[in-house]
mmCIF file of C-alpha atoms in Angstrom:
data_model
loop_
_atom_site.group_PDB
_atom_site.id
_atom_site.type_symbol
_atom_site.label_atom_id
_atom_site.label_comp_id
_atom_site.label_asym_id
_atom_site.label_seq_id
_atom_site.Cartn_x
_atom_site.Cartn_y
_atom_site.Cartn_z
ATOM 1 C CA MET A 133 7.696 21.160 -40.005
ATOM 2 C CA LYS A 134 9.064 18.958 -37.307
ATOM 3 C CA SER A 135 6.587 18.088 -34.593
ATOM 4 C CA GLU A 136 7.407 18.720 -30.997
ATOM 5 C CA PRO A 137 8.030 15.919 -28.499
ATOM 6 C CA PRO A 138 5.032 14.920 -26.328
ATOM 7 C CA SER A 139 4.338 17.097 -23.313
ATOM 8 C CA VAL A 140 5.872 14.873 -20.738
ATOM 9 C CA ALA A 141 7.444 16.561 -17.689
ATOM 10 C CA PRO A 142 11.163 15.988 -17.691
ATOM 11 C CA VAL A 143 12.407 13.649 -14.996
ATOM 12 C CA SER A 144 15.927 13.900 -13.659
ATOM 13 C CA GLY A 145 17.831 10.834 -14.838
ATOM 14 C CA GLU A 146 20.112 11.120 -11.797
ATOM 15 C CA ARG A 147 17.175 10.317 -9.536
ATOM 16 C CA LEU A 148 16.180 7.218 -11.468
ATOM 17 C CA SER A 149 17.555 3.718 -11.031
ATOM 18 C CA ALA A 150 18.545 1.693 -14.050
ATOM 19 C CA THR A 151 15.213 -0.207 -13.915
ATOM 20 C CA GLN A 152 13.240 3.032 -13.579
ATOM 21 C CA LYS A 153 15.029 4.483 -16.588
ATOM 22 C CA VAL A 154 14.099 1.504 -18.714
ATOM 23 C CA PHE A 155 10.503 1.679 -17.632
ATOM 24 C CA ALA A 156 10.336 5.400 -18.150
ATOM 25 C CA VAL A 157 11.556 4.938 -21.762
ATOM 26 C CA MET A 158 8.922 2.368 -22.430
ATOM 27 C CA GLU A 159 6.243 4.601 -20.791
ATOM 28 C CA CYS A 160 7.238 7.556 -22.947
ATOM 29 C CA ILE A 161 7.151 5.513 -26.083
ATOM 30 C CA ALA A 162 3.804 3.928 -25.256
ATOM 31 C CA THR A 163 2.117 7.222 -24.435
ATOM 32 C CA SER A 164 3.539 9.277 -27.248
ATOM 33 C CA GLU A 165 1.385 10.260 -30.265
ATOM 34 C CA ARG A 166 4.399 9.903 -32.582
ATOM 35 C CA PRO A 167 7.643 7.957 -32.742
ATOM 36 C CA LEU A 168 10.319 9.254 -30.400
ATOM 37 C CA THR A 169 13.999 9.522 -31.253
ATOM 38 C CA VAL A 170 16.874 8.808 -28.905
ATOM 39 C CA SER A 171 17.386 12.591 -28.631
ATOM 40 C CA ASP A 172 13.727 13.088 -27.709
ATOM 41 C CA LEU A 173 13.965 10.511 -24.947
ATOM 42 C CA ALA A 174 17.251 11.878 -23.633
ATOM 43 C CA VAL A 175 15.714 15.326 -23.253
ATOM 44 C CA LEU A 176 12.394 14.122 -21.814
ATOM 45 C CA LEU A 177 14.077 11.966 -19.165
ATOM 46 C CA ASP A 178 17.154 14.040 -18.604
ATOM 47 C CA VAL A 179 19.465 11.160 -19.393
ATOM 48 C CA PRO A 180 22.769 11.579 -21.285
ATOM 49 C CA LYS A 181 22.352 10.728 -24.963
ATOM 50 C CA ALA A 182 25.035 8.058 -24.886
ATOM 51 C CA SER A 183 23.244 6.300 -22.018
ATOM 52 C CA MET A 184 19.914 6.594 -23.804
ATOM 53 C CA HIS A 185 21.415 5.037 -26.939
ATOM 54 C CA ARG A 186 22.460 1.954 -24.863
ATOM 55 C CA ILE A 187 18.971 1.682 -23.245
ATOM 56 C CA VAL A 188 17.122 2.005 -26.565
ATOM 57 C CA HIS A 189 19.468 -0.393 -28.297
ATOM 58 C CA GLN A 190 18.889 -3.066 -25.570
ATOM 59 C CA LEU A 191 15.095 -2.551 -25.643
ATOM 60 C CA ASP A 192 15.190 -2.853 -29.430
ATOM 61 C CA THR A 193 17.278 -6.065 -29.188
ATOM 62 C CA ASP A 194 14.735 -7.498 -26.673
ATOM 63 C CA GLY A 195 11.772 -6.698 -28.921
ATOM 64 C CA LEU A 196 10.307 -4.151 -26.473
ATOM 65 C CA LEU A 197 10.841 -1.273 -28.877
ATOM 66 C CA MET A 198 11.331 -1.208 -32.693
ATOM 67 C CA PRO A 199 12.367 1.467 -35.163
ATOM 68 C CA ASP A 200 9.531 3.263 -37.000
ATOM 69 C CA ALA A 201 9.781 2.601 -40.709
ATOM 70 C CA GLY A 202 9.065 6.165 -41.676
ATOM 71 C CA SER A 203 11.231 8.070 -39.234
ATOM 72 C CA ARG A 204 14.314 7.948 -37.025
ATOM 73 C CA GLY A 205 12.093 7.351 -34.024
ATOM 74 C CA TYR A 206 10.937 4.287 -32.073
ATOM 75 C CA VAL A 207 7.569 2.742 -31.416
ATOM 76 C CA PRO A 208 6.395 -0.060 -29.135
ATOM 77 C CA GLY A 209 7.816 -3.473 -30.133
ATOM 78 C CA PRO A 210 5.834 -6.729 -30.205
ATOM 79 C CA ARG A 211 6.816 -7.742 -26.686
ATOM 80 C CA LEU A 212 5.724 -4.443 -25.245
ATOM 81 C CA LEU A 213 2.396 -4.683 -27.096
ATOM 82 C CA ASN A 214 1.851 -8.200 -25.889
ATOM 83 C CA PHE A 215 2.664 -7.073 -22.342
ATOM 84 C CA GLY A 216 0.059 -4.381 -22.639
ATOM 85 C CA LEU A 217 -2.544 -6.785 -23.867
ATOM 86 C CA ASN A 218 -1.712 -9.197 -21.005
ATOM 87 C CA VAL A 219 -2.203 -6.408 -18.460
ATOM 88 C CA VAL A 220 -5.630 -5.725 -19.935
ATOM 89 C CA ASN A 221 -6.497 -9.417 -19.833
ATOM 90 C CA ALA A 222 -5.378 -9.601 -16.232
ATOM 91 C CA GLY A 223 -7.751 -6.760 -15.435
ATOM 92 C CA MET A 224 -10.580 -8.739 -17.113
ATOM 93 C CA ARG A 225 -9.706 -11.801 -15.042
ATOM 94 C CA ASN A 226 -9.968 -9.729 -11.910
ATOM 95 C CA ALA A 227 -13.397 -8.365 -12.862
ATOM 96 C CA PRO A 228 -15.338 -11.054 -10.987
ATOM 97 C CA ARG A 229 -13.433 -10.249 -7.762
ATOM 98 C CA HIS A 230 -14.069 -6.541 -8.145
ATOM 99 C CA ALA A 231 -17.792 -7.234 -8.752
ATOM 100 C CA VAL A 232 -17.901 -9.131 -5.508
ATOM 101 C CA LEU A 233 -16.280 -6.184 -3.621
ATOM 102 C CA GLN A 234 -18.826 -3.804 -5.206
ATOM 103 C CA ARG A 235 -21.721 -5.957 -3.986
ATOM 104 C CA VAL A 236 -20.395 -6.191 -0.434
ATOM 105 C CA SER A 237 -19.776 -2.497 -0.384
ATOM 106 C CA ALA A 238 -23.384 -1.915 -1.410
ATOM 107 C CA GLU A 239 -24.679 -4.411 1.206
ATOM 108 C CA THR A 240 -22.647 -2.916 4.066
ATOM 109 C CA GLY A 241 -22.607 0.674 2.857
ATOM 110 C CA GLU A 242 -18.917 0.757 3.641
ATOM 111 C CA THR A 243 -15.520 0.697 1.899
ATOM 112 C CA VAL A 244 -14.384 -2.837 1.039
ATOM 113 C CA ASN A 245 -10.730 -3.768 0.524
ATOM 114 C CA PHE A 246 -8.873 -6.768 -0.839
ATOM 115 C CA GLY A 247 -5.189 -7.064 0.133
ATOM 116 C CA LEU A 248 -2.158 -9.185 0.759
ATOM 117 C CA ILE A 249 1.198 -8.987 2.331
ATOM 118 C CA SER A 250 4.122 -8.043 0.064
ATOM 119 C CA GLY A 251 7.516 -6.589 0.846
ATOM 120 C CA GLY A 252 6.887 -6.255 4.551
ATOM 121 C CA SER A 253 3.616 -4.340 4.198
ATOM 122 C CA LEU A 254 -0.070 -4.916 3.650
ATOM 123 C CA VAL A 255 -0.850 -3.924 0.056
ATOM 124 C CA TYR A 256 -4.262 -2.861 -1.242
ATOM 125 C CA VAL A 257 -4.728 -4.916 -4.408
ATOM 126 C CA ASP A 258 -8.362 -3.909 -5.033
ATOM 127 C CA ARG A 259 -10.951 -1.772 -3.259
ATOM 128 C CA VAL A 260 -14.362 -0.206 -3.587
ATOM 129 C CA GLU A 261 -15.009 3.051 -1.861
ATOM 130 C CA ALA A 262 -18.174 3.732 0.063
ATOM 131 C CA ALA A 263 -20.445 6.389 -1.339
ATOM 132 C CA TRP A 264 -19.886 8.661 1.611
ATOM 133 C CA PRO A 265 -18.252 12.077 1.469
ATOM 134 C CA PHE A 266 -14.862 12.627 3.147
ATOM 135 C CA GLY A 267 -13.949 8.956 3.156
ATOM 136 C CA LEU A 268 -10.497 7.471 3.453
ATOM 137 C CA ARG A 269 -8.924 7.624 0.009
ATOM 138 C CA TYR A 270 -6.262 4.951 -0.472
ATOM 139 C CA GLU A 271 -5.237 4.110 -4.008
ATOM 140 C CA ILE A 272 -4.821 0.546 -5.210
ATOM 141 C CA GLY A 273 -1.185 -0.339 -4.560
ATOM 142 C CA SER A 274 -1.033 1.668 -1.358
ATOM 143 C CA ARG A 275 1.006 0.058 1.426
ATOM 144 C CA VAL A 276 0.055 0.202 5.149
ATOM 145 C CA PRO A 277 1.538 -1.549 8.224
ATOM 146 C CA ALA A 278 0.543 -5.163 8.604
ATOM 147 C CA TYR A 279 0.721 -5.465 12.428
ATOM 148 C CA CYS A 280 -1.950 -2.865 13.194
ATOM 149 C CA THR A 281 -4.487 -3.340 10.334
ATOM 150 C CA SER A 282 -7.284 -5.905 10.158
ATOM 151 C CA MET A 283 -6.118 -7.600 6.951
ATOM 152 C CA GLY A 284 -2.462 -7.419 7.897
ATOM 153 C CA LYS A 285 -3.047 -9.045 11.308
ATOM 154 C CA LEU A 286 -5.170 -11.734 9.829
ATOM 155 C CA LEU A 287 -2.524 -12.628 7.262
ATOM 156 C CA LEU A 288 0.206 -12.549 9.874
ATOM 157 C CA ALA A 289 -1.963 -14.849 12.146
ATOM 158 C CA HIS A 290 -2.027 -17.457 9.341
ATOM 159 C CA MET A 291 1.653 -17.061 8.479
ATOM 160 C CA PRO A 292 3.998 -19.913 9.661
ATOM 161 C CA LYS A 293 5.238 -18.900 13.053
ATOM 162 C CA ARG A 294 8.940 -18.798 12.095
ATOM 163 C CA ARG A 295 8.213 -16.390 9.316
ATOM 164 C CA ARG A 296 5.912 -14.331 11.510
ATOM 165 C CA ASP A 297 8.528 -14.053 14.262
ATOM 166 C CA HIS A 298 11.126 -12.865 11.711
ATOM 167 C CA PHE A 299 8.605 -10.467 10.142
ATOM 168 C CA LEU A 300 7.912 -8.835 13.508
ATOM 169 C CA SER A 301 11.589 -8.836 14.525
ATOM 170 C CA VAL A 302 12.537 -6.663 11.526
ATOM 171 C CA THR A 303 9.462 -4.453 11.680
ATOM 172 C CA HIS A 304 9.427 -1.228 13.667
ATOM 173 C CA LEU A 305 6.255 -1.586 15.730
ATOM 174 C CA HIS A 306 5.354 2.117 15.752
ATOM 175 C CA PRO A 307 2.375 3.192 17.964
ATOM 176 C CA TYR A 308 0.189 4.929 15.441
ATOM 177 C CA THR A 309 -2.547 5.516 17.986
ATOM 178 C CA PRO A 310 -3.002 4.776 21.692
ATOM 179 C CA HIS A 311 -4.739 1.540 20.657
ATOM 180 C CA THR A 312 -1.812 0.170 18.606
ATOM 181 C CA MET A 313 -0.325 -3.032 19.953
ATOM 182 C CA THR A 314 3.463 -2.968 19.902
ATOM 183 C CA ASP A 315 4.283 -5.869 22.242
ATOM 184 C CA PRO A 316 5.059 -9.008 20.207
ATOM 185 C CA ALA A 317 3.746 -11.250 23.003
ATOM 186 C CA GLN A 318 0.433 -9.372 23.031
ATOM 187 C CA LEU A 319 0.247 -9.574 19.291
ATOM 188 C CA GLU A 320 0.873 -13.318 19.393
ATOM 189 C CA GLU A 321 -2.086 -13.731 21.713
ATOM 190 C CA GLN A 322 -4.253 -11.807 19.337
ATOM 191 C CA PHE A 323 -3.076 -13.925 16.384
ATOM 192 C CA ALA A 324 -4.216 -17.038 18.170
ATOM 193 C CA GLU A 325 -7.596 -15.423 18.831
ATOM 194 C CA ILE A 326 -7.870 -14.418 15.139
ATOM 195 C CA ARG A 327 -7.238 -18.016 14.032
ATOM 196 C CA SER A 328 -9.799 -19.282 16.492
ATOM 197 C CA GLN A 329 -12.625 -16.832 15.656
ATOM 198 C CA GLY A 330 -11.988 -16.666 11.928
ATOM 199 C CA TYR A 331 -11.866 -12.834 11.583
ATOM 200 C CA SER A 332 -9.627 -9.913 12.550
ATOM 201 C CA LEU A 333 -10.445 -6.490 13.939
ATOM 202 C CA ASP A 334 -8.630 -3.215 13.784
ATOM 203 C CA ASN A 335 -10.220 -1.068 16.526
ATOM 204 C CA GLN A 336 -8.532 2.293 15.807
ATOM 205 C CA GLU A 337 -5.096 0.668 15.860
ATOM 206 C CA PHE A 338 -3.822 2.233 12.699
ATOM 207 C CA LEU A 339 -6.063 5.346 12.319
ATOM 208 C CA ALA A 340 -7.814 6.977 15.237
ATOM 209 C CA GLY A 341 -11.571 6.790 14.778
ATOM 210 C CA VAL A 342 -11.505 4.089 12.122
ATOM 211 C CA VAL A 343 -12.744 0.480 12.574
ATOM 212 C CA CYS A 344 -12.008 -2.390 10.188
ATOM 213 C CA VAL A 345 -12.936 -6.062 10.102
ATOM 214 C CA ALA A 346 -11.295 -8.683 7.798
ATOM 215 C CA VAL A 347 -11.769 -12.358 6.934
ATOM 216 C CA PRO A 348 -9.370 -14.689 5.025
ATOM 217 C CA VAL A 349 -9.446 -15.573 1.359
ATOM 218 C CA HIS A 350 -8.085 -19.074 0.437
ATOM 219 C CA ASP A 351 -6.265 -20.158 -2.673
ATOM 220 C CA ALA A 352 -7.025 -23.214 -4.779
ATOM 221 C CA ARG A 353 -5.188 -25.381 -2.266
ATOM 222 C CA GLY A 354 -7.052 -24.076 0.740
ATOM 223 C CA GLN A 355 -4.183 -21.880 2.049
ATOM 224 C CA VAL A 356 -4.901 -18.358 3.308
ATOM 225 C CA CYS A 357 -3.377 -16.103 0.629
ATOM 226 C CA SER A 358 -5.163 -12.780 0.952
ATOM 227 C CA ALA A 359 -7.957 -11.032 2.823
ATOM 228 C CA ILE A 360 -11.118 -9.009 2.337
ATOM 229 C CA ALA A 361 -12.152 -6.242 4.801
ATOM 230 C CA ALA A 362 -14.716 -3.602 5.422
ATOM 231 C CA SER A 363 -13.675 -0.292 6.991
ATOM 232 C CA ALA A 364 -15.518 2.776 8.248
ATOM 233 C CA PRO A 365 -15.338 5.624 10.763
ATOM 234 C CA LEU A 366 -16.213 4.532 14.304
ATOM 235 C CA ALA A 367 -19.013 7.072 14.271
ATOM 236 C CA ARG A 368 -20.751 4.972 11.575
ATOM 237 C CA MET A 369 -19.514 1.427 12.259
ATOM 238 C CA SER A 370 -19.033 0.218 15.810
ATOM 239 C CA VAL A 371 -16.993 -2.874 16.612
ATOM 240 C CA GLU A 372 -20.254 -4.777 17.144
ATOM 241 C CA LYS A 373 -21.551 -3.671 13.784
ATOM 242 C CA ALA A 374 -18.263 -4.583 12.172
ATOM 243 C CA ILE A 375 -18.550 -8.111 13.562
ATOM 244 C CA GLY A 376 -22.061 -8.244 12.138
ATOM 245 C CA HIS A 377 -20.569 -7.890 8.643
ATOM 246 C CA VAL A 378 -18.372 -10.982 9.015
ATOM 247 C CA HIS A 379 -20.940 -13.285 7.441
ATOM 248 C CA LEU A 380 -21.162 -11.077 4.341
ATOM 249 C CA LEU A 381 -17.385 -10.877 4.078
ATOM 250 C CA THR A 382 -17.013 -14.643 4.548
ATOM 251 C CA ARG A 383 -19.489 -15.359 1.840
ATOM 252 C CA ALA A 384 -17.673 -12.927 -0.495
ATOM 253 C CA ALA A 385 -14.305 -14.511 0.370
ATOM 254 C CA LYS A 386 -15.641 -17.961 -0.590
ATOM 255 C CA GLU A 387 -16.922 -16.548 -3.927
ATOM 256 C CA ILE A 388 -13.543 -15.058 -4.653
ATOM 257 C CA SER A 389 -11.790 -18.340 -3.770
ATOM 258 C CA GLN A 390 -14.079 -20.306 -5.997
ATOM 259 C CA SER A 391 -13.420 -18.009 -8.910
ATOM 260 C CA TRP A 392 -9.799 -18.996 -9.006
ATOM 261 C CA SER A 393 -8.804 -22.102 -10.961
ATOM 262 C CA PRO A 394 -6.087 -24.357 -9.587
ATOM 263 C CA ASP A 395 -2.672 -23.879 -11.187
ATOM 264 C CA PRO A 396 -1.949 -26.989 -13.353
ATOM 265 C CA SER A 397 1.603 -26.973 -12.016
ATOM 266 C CA ASP A 398 0.422 -27.325 -8.455
ATOM 267 C CA ASP A 399 0.621 -30.745 -6.930
ATOM 268 C CA PRO A 400 -2.702 -31.355 -5.130
ATOM 269 C CA GLU A 401 -0.963 -33.677 -2.709
ATOM 270 C CA SER A 402 1.656 -31.089 -1.809
ATOM 271 C CA THR A 403 1.679 -29.344 1.586
ATOM 272 C CA PRO A 404 3.288 -26.046 2.623
ATOM 273 C CA ALA A 405 6.987 -26.349 3.350
ATOM 274 C CA ASP A 406 6.544 -24.504 6.624
ATOM 275 C CA LYS A 407 3.825 -25.434 9.049
ATOM 276 C CA GLU A 408 2.644 -23.594 12.212
ATOM 277 C CA ASP A 409 4.776 -24.480 15.153
#
């Protein structure tokens, strides 16, 4: 008796880009309990069979999929298996950083975030939620505005000025709360203050009633590359209390920086191409 395809909700192929279709095929193959045929994949992803044949053929050629010896279906190829193992290894490499975030969260009693700027937004790369009910639930990979968040402002402050000016010029400075700064000149003054004091505050600028404080994390060459922050409702963490956490965050940032090994390809004598004007 022929087994049924895995219970994956069909996705309209018309809504997927070419890259998304390729990824969706690999995801289906990787999560299936049995080899999948071209017909199975075409039905599951709502993609014409002819198009699916081309996708599967290319993935097979590239070593990302391979035919199953005992059926007409396909299974993960060696490159896809190696990719999966590398993802697991990357998670293991990030374990020391996550342990640092866990410790700081326990010390402060608040949510601790690790983020960087990517694609015009502040991205949460890692986080540890506080053990409080009704907390703010942002998933890893969530994107938030940079100009009105503590980590985002800190990273903008350390960005070369020409890049920062361009960043702000193409960003819609939306007033999320009455406290949001939307004047580039006012923001520039705060960026200078952030560089001087060594930390950044978000005093209800992105979310009403929420306070955050962030400090920089440096890469192996001493450049600011990311940030670590603590966040909490104003009712539990005043601005003064947030500033009191700076020493814990700074210590954690140094530990994270020291856990990174220099890239052998980096020239220790090199300097950033762009310097602060």
